[in-house]
Each structure stands twice: as structure tokens, then as C-alpha cells.
């Protein structure tokens, strides 16, 4: 069976196109194909199909669409998996995934002829605009735009390779058409100018530049980019670097590495015209030259290992302002791990250094730090950021450059999970997973809390209340998970400044009262008011279950849930926290001895990140990678879901999205006698709920 979205939506079975039904049913299938082999929640499908105001019967209508599709495709193709549905298909059955695989194969091709062949095969999969029969649906626009960008990039890559192979004359009419169709894509203009110049048409090349400049000024009010202006200057100067190079005999290994390390006019390729969109254009010449020199020495020695040099790990953490107490323990642990690696002798002459930058929990500063890391060719990996907001600003930069990021703590689901928007974050290279996190995403709490209520509290009927704001992020999936386990729910919303007592009326039902009250919200958006209302109604025996937004301190901390509620009234409250495995005692002892204080759980994760990076260095060493590809090889090694790394947190592996396979959640209960009788949260249990949902 073939699932085709690189053109009108089609499903081909045994050579025949299937009748896929009406627009909304086709839309459901399109979203499932785009997220193939990943669960798409029911709520997300409803939101994407009907928008912000779905009709009352939306859930039932969705069920009908899915049922018809399952009957059409076979029940094994679309499966119901909480909290939604999943389309099961091989990569070779989906044209968009075959396209991506062919692009990856072109990037890895040993020569340009092979790259051209693979790019041509990839582009041959397109039958028109992506999902052209559903283009009017706004919810599909991000995916359509992403696919179209990949197609145009592939066209650019193929045309450039054709020109480098000496087919500049044949490329001119193709590029004339492409610049007409896509007049604002400067790379097409750059390639047209080069093709014309190599065809002996210097005047036409200059005229093409002037056409490009006029178009950009009139359409956008901007001047041509530095790259386009640079190739224009080179044409004016008849720069020999633009000439087609003579064919050279195969280079010796050392020469090949130096060519890899320091591309430029001598290679005969387009100089300084941003050939590789996955690498930043700004690379320090001195640092790059050093990498090249060391690579030559290494290759001359003929040893199959990493080029022996001082490699850098970038560290991005909050080290000033209110977040400093979060970043400092991780920084200490990372330094300890690097010191331990170097003290052990490093790896065949390679050692590690740290470049530690403070993001002060500012996304803009985090983006600048990421730029600094990717622009240093000796930086092969990054630890951090600590927080999700900074991670959202850093990932687009590091993903484009293929720089591995290992975060101890960033927990927003959208950083890794396509259903929550991760493909938009890494839109330049969506299939290149480079962000890996040690801590579970926040959405694991819904799975854990539902299990805790059903199994540990023996609840079968839950009153689910949300604060109409951020709390719905946890209340919705909790309700779905609890129902999937076999429980029933009653849903209520606590509006701002509303009296919660009316919402608690079901607790007075003598025949069938709820076994547990679940609250999705914060201390000051209803947590305190709800528990006080339960106390006033004499219902403190009913457990209150919630997430870590209420874990805001003991009863001695002003403004905390426990301080405002009172220790006695708070007893019977349970909260979950997405957490990490317990660190090994040897790490705790070493950290305590070095820094004179106890490490927090994220410090151990920082140390483990360095252990993963160094293990990956050892893993790729035997292939003898050149200095210029170490960064990408490290990323690929860690991204392999089959890999396992022994760390101070035990065995660590990552799934296909970059989430840790082990997903620990710690449950807390209130102990009234703790904190000198003011009450505090104490650990009730800790459990692994992996793999990630």
C-alpha cells in the first residue's frame, strides 16, 4: 500500500487508487499520514479539523471518519491508542518519508553523480503541490509549507550539483524558469549567474543580477543578500574561483580531509554562497584552519580514531538572575564530568574543554549562545538549556548545524514530539533529531496521575476540574487516560473568581460520589480555594490529586499551597512531578567532596549528558571520521534508538523523538508534621512510566 501526499492525497492499493471519502475524512487521513507511526490525540484531530469552535457532535463525527478509514485501509493500519489514533506504515510506503530518505542519501553520496541521481529520484515522487486537494485547510499549511521548502531545496541542491559537474549550459534554461517561478529565492539567482558566467555569458550574468536586485527591491524593499552581492563582484572581477575546475586525480587521504575542512575557491565550487543551509556561514577562519591542520596530521598517521585535539562542549545554563540556583549545580556537574574524562586520559589524544555561557533564562540570549557554539568548529556538542523557553530558541539553530544538544531539564512536550509541534521547531532538518533530554516531558504526568488514581487510590470515578487556563494541558489527557484504564469521569471548569463549592456538589451524592478530585491548575488559580471548599463541605477524606504546579514549597513558605491551605486541610493532597532516576552513590559522593554540597537531580543529568557525549565519541572513533564530520556523526550515534549509554543515572537510551526511554514520575503526599509542624510534601513513591507517550 502506498500513501501519497506529495501531490493530491492518494492511497494506492495493488495498483489502484482508493476512494477516500469527503474532504474532512481525507483531512483526518492526511494528519495521520503526516504523523505516521505516532499517536495523534483525539483532541488535536478535532482542533485541526474544526478549529476553535467544534460542533457538539465533533467527537462522534471523528469516530465515524476513522471507522470508515479503518474499514477501507484495514483495521491494522489505523489503530486506536490512547489518547487518540495512530497510522501504522513503513517508511517505504509513504512518499514523503521516501523523499526524506532519498535526500539524506544524496547528502551522504560519495560523489555528485550519485547525489544527482538520488535527488532526481526524490523529486520524481512529486505529482504537484503537496496535499493540493486540501490546501484550503489552514491547519495543513505548516506541513505543506515545510514539504514545499524541502522540494525547492532539493531542486537547488540538484541544480548546483549539475553545474559543478559541468552541465552549466543545460542548467541555464532550467534556472531561467525557476527564477521566474520563484523570483524571491536568491539561491536560484546565484546559481543562474554562475551558470551563465561559466557558459561564457558574463554580460547576461550581470544582467541577471540586476534583475534579481530589481525584483527584491520592488517586491520586498530589500537589497540582495551578501552572498548574491559577492558572486556579482566575482563576475565583475572575473574571479578564477568561479571557473569550472579541471578534473583532479583522487586525493590522498590527508588532502581529502583538508579539502573537507577548508572549502573555498580552490575546490572550484561556489565560494561563500551558503552552499549548505544546514551549516552557519560564519566560521572563524583561524579555528577552521587549526581543525584542518590537525586533521591532516591525524590522517598522515593513519590511525582510525578521532583527530587528536581539544574538542569543545558548549554549556548553556542560567547562571545569573533568579535562575542561577538552577544552572549552577548542572554547571558544576558538567565540569566534574569533563575533568574526570580528561583525567582518565581522554580518547586517543583527544581531550575536552568547556565553553560555558549564561542565558539568564532569556530566550534571545540563548539563541545568541547557540549561534556561538555552532560557529565554533571545535564545538561538537552542547549541554543545556535548562528551561524550555530557551530551548525553543536554540533548537532551530543547533538543528540546522547538526549540533547535538543534551538537556538535563527542559520538559515542554513540543521540544521533541511532532504531535505537539516539534517539527516546526526543527523545520530546516525535521528528520535530524539533535535535541535529547534526560527529564521526561510534562505530559508524562497525565499518564502517571491516571495510573496512580486508578491503581494506588483504587479510584473508579473521578471529578476532574480545571482552571480554564494552563490546567487544561494536564486535565484533558488525565481524563482520557483515566477513562482508558476503565474509570469514569465528571468534568467541571473553575472559572476565575468563581465559588468552587458548586463544583463539589457531586461529592454529596450518597449513592455514587467521586472517589477522587483531580485539579488541573495552580495554587492561585483554584488549588487553595478548592481544597478549602472541600474542608468546609467536610470532604477532606476525598483525595485531591494534582500536578507539580502545586509543589511550591512547605507550609513555612509564604504564599505556597500548604501555607494558604493549612497543613491539616492539605493532608490527602497528592502531586506528581516528572523526575529523573536516582543517581549513583558514587556520583553523589564525588560531587559532595568537590563542591561541599548536595547535588540536585538535574546535576546528575548534566554529568550523564557528558557521559553520553564521550561514549558517542568512542562509538564513532573506529570509523575514523574527519574533523569536519565529527559533529554530525556524534548526533547520528546518539539518535540511534538502539544505543544505550551507561551513566550515573543508570542505563540511558532515547526514542526516535529524542525523549529518554525511562520516564520517572515521583508522587508526593502532604505530611502535616513535617517542616516543624507547618506541613510539607514528602515522597510517597517513584515509578518508571516509560517509554514516553
XYZ file of C-alpha atoms in Angstrom:
693
model
C 0.000 0.000 0.000
C 1.260 3.492 -0.872
C 0.311 6.682 0.982
C 0.919 9.716 -1.204
C 0.877 13.323 -0.023
C 3.429 14.832 -2.456
C 0.559 15.906 -4.658
C -3.175 15.314 -4.154
C -3.840 12.891 -1.291
C -3.869 9.338 -2.634
C -3.729 5.820 -1.280
C -2.729 3.172 -3.797
C -3.519 -0.449 -3.054
C -2.494 -3.133 -5.534
C -2.048 -0.525 -8.233
C -5.483 1.095 -7.799
C -6.359 4.387 -6.102
C -8.807 4.018 -3.216
C -11.867 6.231 -2.823
C -11.016 8.179 0.341
C -14.330 9.904 1.007
C -15.187 13.540 1.620
C -12.865 16.436 2.497
C -12.979 16.065 6.286
C -12.380 12.322 6.149
C -9.460 12.945 3.798
C -8.205 15.600 6.203
C -8.195 13.081 9.067
C -6.168 10.681 6.941
C -3.754 13.441 5.891
C -2.960 14.307 9.511
C -2.450 10.653 10.401
C -0.083 10.202 7.452
C 1.882 13.305 8.421
C 2.298 11.821 11.906
C 2.720 8.226 10.718
C 3.649 5.751 13.456
C 2.959 8.356 16.127
C -0.222 8.708 18.157
C -2.353 11.745 17.278
C -4.678 12.683 20.109
C -8.417 12.882 19.549
C -8.476 16.454 20.826
C -5.764 17.509 18.424
C -7.565 15.964 15.463
C -10.778 17.734 16.425
C -8.957 21.037 16.776
C -7.238 20.643 13.400
C -10.399 19.656 11.561
C -12.932 22.077 13.089
C -10.775 24.774 14.683
C -11.529 26.636 17.899
C -15.295 26.060 17.830
C -16.002 22.403 17.014
C -19.646 21.348 16.797
C -21.224 19.358 19.616
C -21.007 16.151 17.610
C -17.349 16.574 16.593
C -16.053 13.639 18.614
C -18.677 11.279 17.196
C -18.063 12.557 13.664
C -14.344 11.931 14.075
C -15.072 8.410 15.280
C -17.168 7.833 12.141
C -14.412 9.117 9.831
C -11.836 6.872 11.498
C -14.147 3.863 11.380
C -14.683 4.304 7.637
C -10.954 4.719 7.033
C -10.170 1.603 9.072
C -12.689 -0.352 7.019
C -11.145 0.991 3.825
C -7.473 0.526 4.743
C -7.698 -2.399 7.128
C -8.026 -2.250 10.901
C -4.293 -2.840 11.378
C -3.432 0.349 9.511
C -5.250 2.780 11.802
C -5.216 1.718 15.420
C -6.874 3.249 18.471
C -4.231 4.084 21.039
C -4.855 6.426 23.962
C -5.256 9.308 23.708
C -6.134 9.004 20.006
C -5.182 7.112 16.857
C -2.057 6.001 15.015
C -1.434 5.168 11.357
C 0.998 2.265 11.031
C 3.099 2.258 7.856
C 6.633 1.558 6.705
C 8.851 4.415 5.526
C 8.832 2.961 2.013
C 5.022 3.147 1.937
C 4.815 6.924 2.453
C 6.127 9.096 -0.367
C 7.125 11.976 1.946
C 9.309 9.646 4.023
C 10.836 8.079 0.908
C 11.548 11.616 -0.285
C 13.285 12.451 3.005
C 15.328 9.244 2.888
C 16.474 9.968 -0.663
C 17.505 13.495 0.352
C 19.501 12.029 3.212
C 21.076 9.574 0.785
C 22.018 12.450 -1.516
C 23.673 14.275 1.388
C 25.736 11.152 2.080
C 26.508 10.366 -1.553
C 30.168 9.624 -2.308
C 30.119 11.798 -5.437
C 27.971 14.358 -7.217
C 26.736 11.960 -9.894
C 25.243 9.736 -7.241
C 23.806 12.769 -5.431
C 22.156 13.986 -8.650
C 20.653 10.559 -9.273
C 19.174 10.375 -5.772
C 17.862 13.933 -5.895
C 16.280 13.259 -9.279
C 14.591 10.153 -7.911
C 13.374 12.121 -4.891
C 11.928 14.944 -6.977
C 10.259 12.382 -9.247
C 7.977 11.428 -6.356
C 6.185 14.785 -6.595
C 2.923 14.868 -8.546
C 2.074 18.521 -7.936
C 1.743 20.674 -4.835
C 1.773 18.772 -1.541
C -1.784 17.854 -0.498
C -3.029 20.144 -3.242
C -6.621 18.907 -2.855
C -6.625 20.024 0.815
C -4.603 23.213 0.504
C -7.526 25.400 1.660
C -7.386 23.948 5.189
C -5.327 26.295 7.380
C -4.300 23.510 9.755
C -2.304 21.829 6.964
C -0.414 24.931 5.882
C 2.652 24.424 8.144
C 3.150 20.877 6.847
C 2.560 21.886 3.218
C 4.990 24.796 3.568
C 7.622 22.524 5.121
C 7.317 19.940 2.331
C 7.419 22.606 -0.371
C 10.565 24.096 1.183
C 12.194 20.672 1.107
C 11.266 20.271 -2.555
C 12.727 23.640 -3.516
C 15.869 22.968 -1.505
C 16.264 19.658 -3.322
C 15.867 21.467 -6.652
C 18.569 23.926 -5.607
C 20.895 21.137 -4.496
C 20.420 19.143 -7.704
C 20.943 22.179 -9.925
C 24.084 23.155 -8.049
C 25.450 19.629 -8.372
C 24.679 19.636 -12.107
C 26.610 22.896 -12.500
C 29.563 21.517 -10.546
C 29.540 18.516 -12.912
C 30.000 20.868 -15.882
C 26.372 20.941 -17.044
C 26.092 24.716 -16.714
C 24.734 25.275 -20.232
C 21.950 22.752 -19.721
C 21.145 24.357 -16.371
C 20.601 27.881 -17.730
C 17.081 27.371 -19.204
C 16.043 25.414 -16.100
C 17.196 28.245 -13.817
C 15.598 30.900 -16.023
C 12.288 29.157 -15.436
C 12.890 28.716 -11.710
C 13.790 32.380 -11.168
C 10.587 33.321 -12.991
C 8.524 30.979 -10.835
C 10.311 31.739 -7.542
C 11.742 35.245 -8.015
C 12.441 35.795 -4.302
C 14.641 32.703 -3.807
C 18.107 34.188 -4.060
C 19.887 30.856 -4.374
C 18.255 30.244 -7.760
C 19.538 33.668 -8.897
C 23.025 32.882 -7.583
C 23.104 29.607 -9.487
C 21.778 31.255 -12.655
C 24.532 33.881 -12.512
C 27.177 31.190 -12.081
C 25.759 29.018 -14.891
C 25.659 31.992 -17.279
C 29.190 33.025 -16.383
C 30.576 29.518 -16.926
C 28.744 29.437 -20.266
C 30.795 32.434 -21.419
C 27.890 34.863 -20.955
C 29.346 37.378 -18.487
C 27.033 40.166 -19.666
C 23.945 38.016 -19.206
C 25.206 37.004 -15.764
C 25.464 40.667 -14.740
C 22.045 41.372 -16.221
C 20.615 38.509 -14.173
C 21.993 40.094 -11.012
C 20.336 43.398 -11.877
C 17.022 41.599 -12.496
C 17.328 39.922 -9.116
C 18.123 43.193 -7.358
C 15.220 44.987 -9.014
C 12.828 42.197 -8.025
C 13.968 42.179 -4.380
C 13.806 45.961 -4.076
C 10.388 46.252 -5.714
C 8.789 43.249 -4.015
C 10.344 43.370 -0.549
C 12.153 46.683 -0.305
C 15.474 44.954 0.467
C 18.889 44.726 -1.151
C 20.348 41.415 -2.340
C 21.967 39.237 0.300
C 25.733 39.387 0.896
C 26.099 36.037 -0.898
C 24.348 37.265 -4.031
C 26.324 40.523 -3.992
C 29.552 38.561 -3.535
C 29.049 36.376 -6.606
C 28.178 39.560 -8.562
C 31.509 41.089 -7.544
C 33.301 37.914 -8.544
C 31.715 38.049 -12.006
C 32.784 41.689 -12.379
C 36.344 40.756 -11.400
C 36.320 37.562 -13.492
C 37.414 35.738 -10.380
C 39.095 32.419 -11.338
C 37.332 30.814 -8.397
C 34.145 30.845 -10.481
C 35.691 28.790 -13.271
C 34.847 25.123 -13.632
C 37.794 23.211 -12.155
C 39.756 20.715 -14.146
C 39.186 17.123 -13.107
C 41.693 16.108 -10.455
C 43.055 12.644 -9.661
C 41.776 11.136 -6.426
C 43.290 12.996 -3.498
C 45.401 11.330 -0.833
C 43.541 10.898 2.441
C 45.243 13.860 4.090
C 44.439 16.111 1.139
C 40.847 14.926 1.149
C 40.458 15.829 4.785
C 41.998 19.253 4.253
C 39.614 19.846 1.370
C 36.727 18.866 3.645
C 37.968 21.095 6.413
C 38.615 24.240 4.434
C 36.380 24.554 1.371
C 36.964 27.607 -0.745
C 37.898 28.830 -4.184
C 40.459 26.056 -4.698
C 37.701 23.472 -4.740
C 36.081 25.024 -7.772
C 32.718 25.185 -6.003
C 30.657 28.301 -5.484
C 32.735 30.254 -2.943
C 30.976 31.699 0.087
C 27.464 31.281 -1.295
C 25.939 29.363 1.618
C 26.105 26.016 -0.193
C 24.964 24.072 2.838
C 21.894 25.504 4.507
C 22.438 23.164 7.436
C 25.705 24.910 8.408
C 26.091 28.523 9.525
C 28.047 30.673 7.099
C 30.117 32.393 9.789
C 33.018 30.118 10.754
C 36.195 31.504 12.274
C 38.932 31.088 9.691
C 41.654 30.612 12.277
C 39.749 27.904 14.153
C 38.790 26.156 10.934
C 42.380 26.249 9.785
C 43.506 24.657 13.036
C 40.966 21.870 12.593
C 42.253 21.277 9.069
C 45.908 21.169 10.121
C 45.226 18.726 12.940
C 43.128 16.605 10.599
C 45.987 16.389 8.106
C 48.426 15.278 10.815
C 45.935 12.714 12.066
C 45.325 11.252 8.619
C 49.043 11.102 7.933
C 49.415 8.909 10.986
C 46.808 6.549 9.533
C 45.063 5.932 12.864
C 41.366 5.065 12.899
C 40.119 7.342 15.667
C 39.082 10.931 16.187
C 41.516 13.637 15.105
C 43.537 14.216 18.333
C 42.754 17.713 19.569
C 40.886 19.634 22.235
C 37.186 19.328 21.406
C 34.682 21.678 22.999
C 31.340 21.077 24.702
C 29.184 24.195 24.834
C 27.227 24.746 28.037
C 24.147 26.988 28.072
C 22.572 27.467 31.513
C 21.022 30.211 33.667
C 23.974 31.378 35.772
C 22.721 34.802 36.813
C 19.415 36.240 37.970
C 16.666 34.221 39.656
C 17.508 31.044 37.745
C 21.144 30.853 38.840
C 20.365 28.327 41.564
C 19.035 26.018 38.818
C 22.015 26.304 36.496
C 24.941 26.296 38.906
C 24.588 22.659 40.099
C 24.415 21.467 36.474
C 27.446 23.557 35.524
C 29.385 22.060 38.438
C 28.455 18.519 37.427
C 29.370 19.084 33.769
C 32.759 20.456 34.795
C 33.268 17.454 37.076
C 32.433 15.043 34.245
C 34.827 16.732 31.803
C 37.590 16.761 34.420
C 37.025 13.045 35.025
C 37.191 12.314 31.272
C 40.424 14.267 30.812
C 41.970 12.773 33.960
C 41.335 9.294 32.558
C 43.458 10.140 29.517
C 40.731 11.329 27.169
C 40.407 9.398 23.915
C 43.494 8.632 21.835
C 44.926 12.104 22.321
C 41.589 13.955 22.250
C 40.515 15.877 25.346
C 37.581 18.120 26.182
C 37.172 21.766 27.092
C 34.057 23.682 28.097
C 32.637 26.909 26.727
C 30.185 27.984 29.443
C 27.679 30.722 28.569
C 24.952 32.258 30.727
C 21.477 32.545 29.189
C 19.896 34.165 32.295
C 16.669 32.365 31.257
C 16.413 34.780 28.307
C 15.458 33.073 25.001
C 17.199 35.782 22.984
C 20.440 35.272 24.866
C 20.035 31.518 24.494
C 19.804 31.934 20.721
C 22.995 34.025 20.707
C 24.763 31.369 22.756
C 23.640 28.668 20.332
C 24.977 30.716 17.407
C 28.325 30.997 19.169
C 28.507 27.242 19.667
C 27.613 26.270 16.104
C 30.056 28.812 14.676
C 32.974 27.205 16.522
C 34.107 24.154 14.507
C 35.718 22.599 17.583
C 32.354 22.507 19.402
C 30.898 19.048 18.873
C 28.027 19.022 21.388
C 26.106 21.154 23.831
C 24.714 20.634 27.332
C 21.569 22.654 28.015
C 19.480 24.664 28.008
C 17.877 24.161 31.404
C 14.481 25.685 30.569
C 12.043 25.067 27.729
C 11.668 28.705 26.649
C 15.387 28.964 25.915
C 15.390 25.533 24.272
C 12.714 26.669 21.812
C 15.018 29.491 20.670
C 18.166 27.347 20.499
C 16.949 24.216 18.710
C 16.303 25.817 15.276
C 19.927 26.983 15.279
C 21.551 23.791 16.526
C 19.299 21.605 14.384
C 20.347 23.419 11.230
C 24.005 22.900 12.160
C 23.565 19.290 13.321
C 24.864 20.106 16.810
C 23.852 17.599 19.477
C 22.010 19.140 22.449
C 21.594 17.229 25.704
C 19.249 18.999 28.113
C 19.009 17.947 31.747
C 15.637 19.520 32.373
C 13.658 21.194 29.546
C 10.266 19.470 29.774
C 7.874 21.052 27.259
C 6.410 18.298 25.013
C 6.727 20.500 21.931
C 10.528 20.339 22.061
C 10.590 16.713 20.920
C 7.136 15.438 19.996
C 5.769 16.054 16.497
C 2.164 15.969 17.716
C 2.989 18.976 19.897
C 4.809 20.974 17.228
C 8.409 19.694 17.345
C 8.642 19.522 13.543
C 8.071 23.273 13.408
C 10.918 23.806 15.887
C 13.346 21.806 13.743
C 11.761 22.785 10.433
C 15.039 23.072 8.488
C 16.022 19.452 9.172
C 12.896 17.851 10.638
C 14.234 14.304 10.377
C 17.573 15.167 12.033
C 16.974 14.645 15.751
C 19.599 16.659 17.625
C 17.812 17.590 20.883
C 17.839 14.933 23.590
C 16.509 15.400 27.082
C 17.127 13.480 30.245
C 13.977 14.554 32.104
C 10.531 13.376 30.978
C 8.201 15.807 29.215
C 5.405 17.254 31.318
C 2.768 15.163 29.554
C 4.001 12.005 31.296
C 2.284 13.321 34.417
C -1.147 12.685 32.885
C -0.327 9.018 32.315
C 1.180 8.693 35.781
C -1.586 10.501 37.657
C -4.312 8.459 35.973
C -2.484 5.245 36.874
C -1.913 6.457 40.430
C -5.594 7.310 40.881
C -6.801 4.035 39.397
C -4.283 1.605 40.870
C -2.911 3.197 44.050
C -6.003 5.055 45.236
C -8.396 2.443 43.786
C -10.464 5.254 42.272
C -13.022 4.379 39.629
C -14.904 7.672 39.468
C -13.006 10.965 39.218
C -14.308 14.525 39.434
C -11.970 16.369 37.028
C -11.721 20.143 37.489
C -9.554 22.553 35.523
C -8.866 26.262 35.954
C -9.880 27.076 32.317
C -6.247 28.047 31.677
C -2.946 26.181 31.755
C -4.536 23.452 33.850
C -6.361 22.072 30.836
C -2.996 20.950 29.496
C -2.959 18.277 32.208
C -6.677 17.830 32.896
C -7.588 16.811 29.338
C -5.047 13.987 28.972
C -5.663 12.858 32.565
C -9.335 12.415 31.762
C -8.526 10.462 28.589
C -6.007 8.229 30.369
C -8.290 7.561 33.338
C -11.141 6.570 31.035
C -8.789 4.339 29.024
C -7.969 2.458 32.237
C -11.678 1.801 32.787
C -12.614 4.699 35.052
C -15.416 7.205 34.593
C -15.132 10.961 34.938
C -17.249 14.013 35.535
C -15.733 17.191 34.085
C -16.084 20.684 35.554
C -14.356 24.035 34.966
C -13.457 26.503 37.726
C -13.733 29.965 36.236
C -11.614 32.801 37.664
C -13.007 34.144 40.961
C -15.855 31.618 40.887
C -17.052 29.825 44.030
C -15.762 26.215 43.857
C -18.421 24.865 46.210
C -20.949 24.380 43.407
C -18.447 22.229 41.505
C -18.099 19.925 44.501
C -21.807 19.076 44.719
C -21.248 15.559 43.288
C -19.260 14.700 46.421
C -22.539 14.833 48.372
C -24.089 12.093 46.240
C -24.625 9.306 48.768
C -25.069 6.620 46.108
C -22.149 7.338 43.779
C -19.769 10.074 44.950
C -16.456 10.568 43.118
C -13.553 8.623 44.601
C -11.038 11.350 43.868
C -10.960 15.012 42.830
C -8.403 15.867 40.159
C -7.379 19.503 39.783
C -5.537 20.892 36.777
C -4.343 24.341 37.698
C -2.095 26.322 40.006
C -2.038 27.294 43.641
C -3.618 30.683 42.980
C -5.933 29.657 40.122
C -8.055 27.408 42.293
C -5.860 24.925 44.145
C -6.206 26.596 47.542
C -9.853 27.592 47.078
C -10.807 24.071 46.006
C -9.224 22.319 48.989
C -10.668 24.871 51.416
C -14.104 24.290 49.915
C -13.644 20.546 50.370
C -12.760 21.216 54.024
C -15.853 23.408 54.506
C -18.013 20.655 52.997
C -16.481 18.031 55.276
C -14.983 16.173 52.310
C -11.290 16.083 53.266
C -11.405 12.287 53.176
C -11.672 12.521 49.383
C -8.133 12.727 47.940
C -7.142 15.749 45.875
C -4.836 14.750 43.027
C -2.813 17.299 41.053
C 0.435 18.000 39.210
C 3.665 19.721 40.188
C 2.291 23.252 39.807
C 1.192 22.915 43.443
C 4.621 21.713 44.612
C 5.599 25.260 45.523
C 7.071 24.864 48.980
C 6.344 23.831 52.552
C 3.892 25.350 54.975
C 6.624 27.709 56.115
C 6.938 29.252 52.626
C 4.761 32.318 52.243
C 2.124 32.027 49.537
C 2.583 28.297 48.994
C -0.320 25.894 48.614
C 0.414 24.380 52.036
C 0.787 27.745 53.769
C -2.515 29.072 52.388
C -4.481 25.849 52.791
C -3.124 24.845 56.174
C -1.298 21.604 56.902
C -4.285 19.696 58.294
C -6.599 20.618 55.420
C -3.889 19.816 52.880
C -3.467 16.245 54.147
C -4.912 13.954 51.471
C -3.413 16.030 48.659
C -1.165 14.188 46.204
C 1.019 15.727 43.499
C 3.147 14.282 40.713
C 6.499 15.503 39.417
C 8.219 14.383 36.209
C 11.616 13.396 37.511
C 14.843 11.520 36.881
C 16.229 8.171 38.023
C 18.110 8.201 41.311
C 21.820 8.919 40.746
C 24.528 6.500 41.759
C 26.004 6.977 45.243
C 29.479 7.349 43.739
C 28.379 10.479 41.879
C 26.771 11.998 44.968
C 29.934 11.359 46.976
C 32.222 12.818 44.298
C 30.033 15.922 43.868
C 29.794 16.459 47.622
C 33.558 16.130 48.016
C 34.294 18.536 45.159
C 31.716 21.235 45.868
C 30.809 20.763 49.535
C 27.078 20.499 48.884
C 24.473 18.001 47.772
C 23.718 17.732 44.031
C 20.157 18.108 42.830
C 18.626 15.620 40.385
C 19.420 17.801 37.383
C 23.109 17.978 38.310
C 23.310 14.217 37.858
C 21.595 14.617 34.479
C 24.258 17.152 33.447
C 27.012 14.707 34.342
C 25.165 11.972 32.434
C 24.971 14.223 29.350
C 28.772 14.397 29.260
C 28.964 10.622 29.712
C 26.661 10.197 26.694
C 28.755 12.586 24.586
C 32.031 10.855 25.461
C 30.503 7.414 24.876
C 29.400 8.614 21.432
C 32.931 9.883 20.767
C 34.246 6.389 21.484
C 31.475 4.872 19.393
C 32.337 6.830 16.238
C 36.120 6.768 16.696
C 36.664 3.422 14.976
C 35.233 4.787 11.724
C 37.984 7.414 11.623
C 35.731 10.436 10.910
C 37.318 13.601 9.589
C 37.308 16.651 11.825
C 34.561 18.268 9.796
C 32.047 15.459 10.274
C 32.603 14.596 13.952
C 29.703 16.798 14.991
C 27.223 15.143 12.632
C 28.452 11.622 13.420
C 28.003 12.239 17.144
C 24.440 13.389 16.582
C 23.641 10.354 14.449
C 25.163 7.982 17.008
C 23.096 9.301 19.908
C 19.959 9.490 17.754
C 20.050 5.740 17.105
C 17.210 4.335 19.265
C 19.171 1.092 19.675
C 22.015 2.774 21.549
C 22.294 2.526 25.345
C 24.627 4.592 27.484
C 25.831 3.691 30.965
C 25.708 6.798 33.134
C 25.424 7.961 36.744
C 21.648 7.691 36.181
C 21.945 4.082 35.050
C 21.316 2.905 31.502
C 20.025 5.717 29.262
C 18.556 5.449 25.777
C 16.422 7.730 23.648
C 13.402 7.122 21.447
C 13.006 8.327 17.872
C 11.973 11.794 19.096
C 14.885 12.303 21.496
C 12.975 11.508 24.713
C 14.574 9.300 27.337
C 13.211 5.752 27.335
C 12.845 5.723 31.100
C 10.162 8.173 32.244
C 10.170 8.518 36.015
C 7.439 10.254 37.971
C 7.659 10.963 41.705
C 4.456 11.159 43.721
C 4.243 13.361 46.812
C 1.771 13.437 49.676
C 1.330 16.029 52.422
C 2.819 15.263 55.845
C 1.294 17.656 58.396
C 4.049 17.170 60.991
C 6.888 17.985 58.586
C 8.636 21.362 58.403
C 8.265 21.947 62.150
C 4.559 21.253 62.052
C 3.765 23.628 59.183
C 3.440 20.723 56.739
C 5.462 19.685 53.728
C 5.362 17.496 50.654
C 7.099 14.141 51.184
C 7.851 11.427 48.653
C 5.195 8.733 48.513
C 6.590 6.658 45.632
C 8.622 6.865 42.432
C 7.824 4.874 39.294
C 9.026 4.476 35.708
C 6.210 5.088 33.201
C 8.367 4.785 30.097
C 8.533 4.827 27.207
C 7.353 8.383 26.564
C 3.726 8.795 25.432
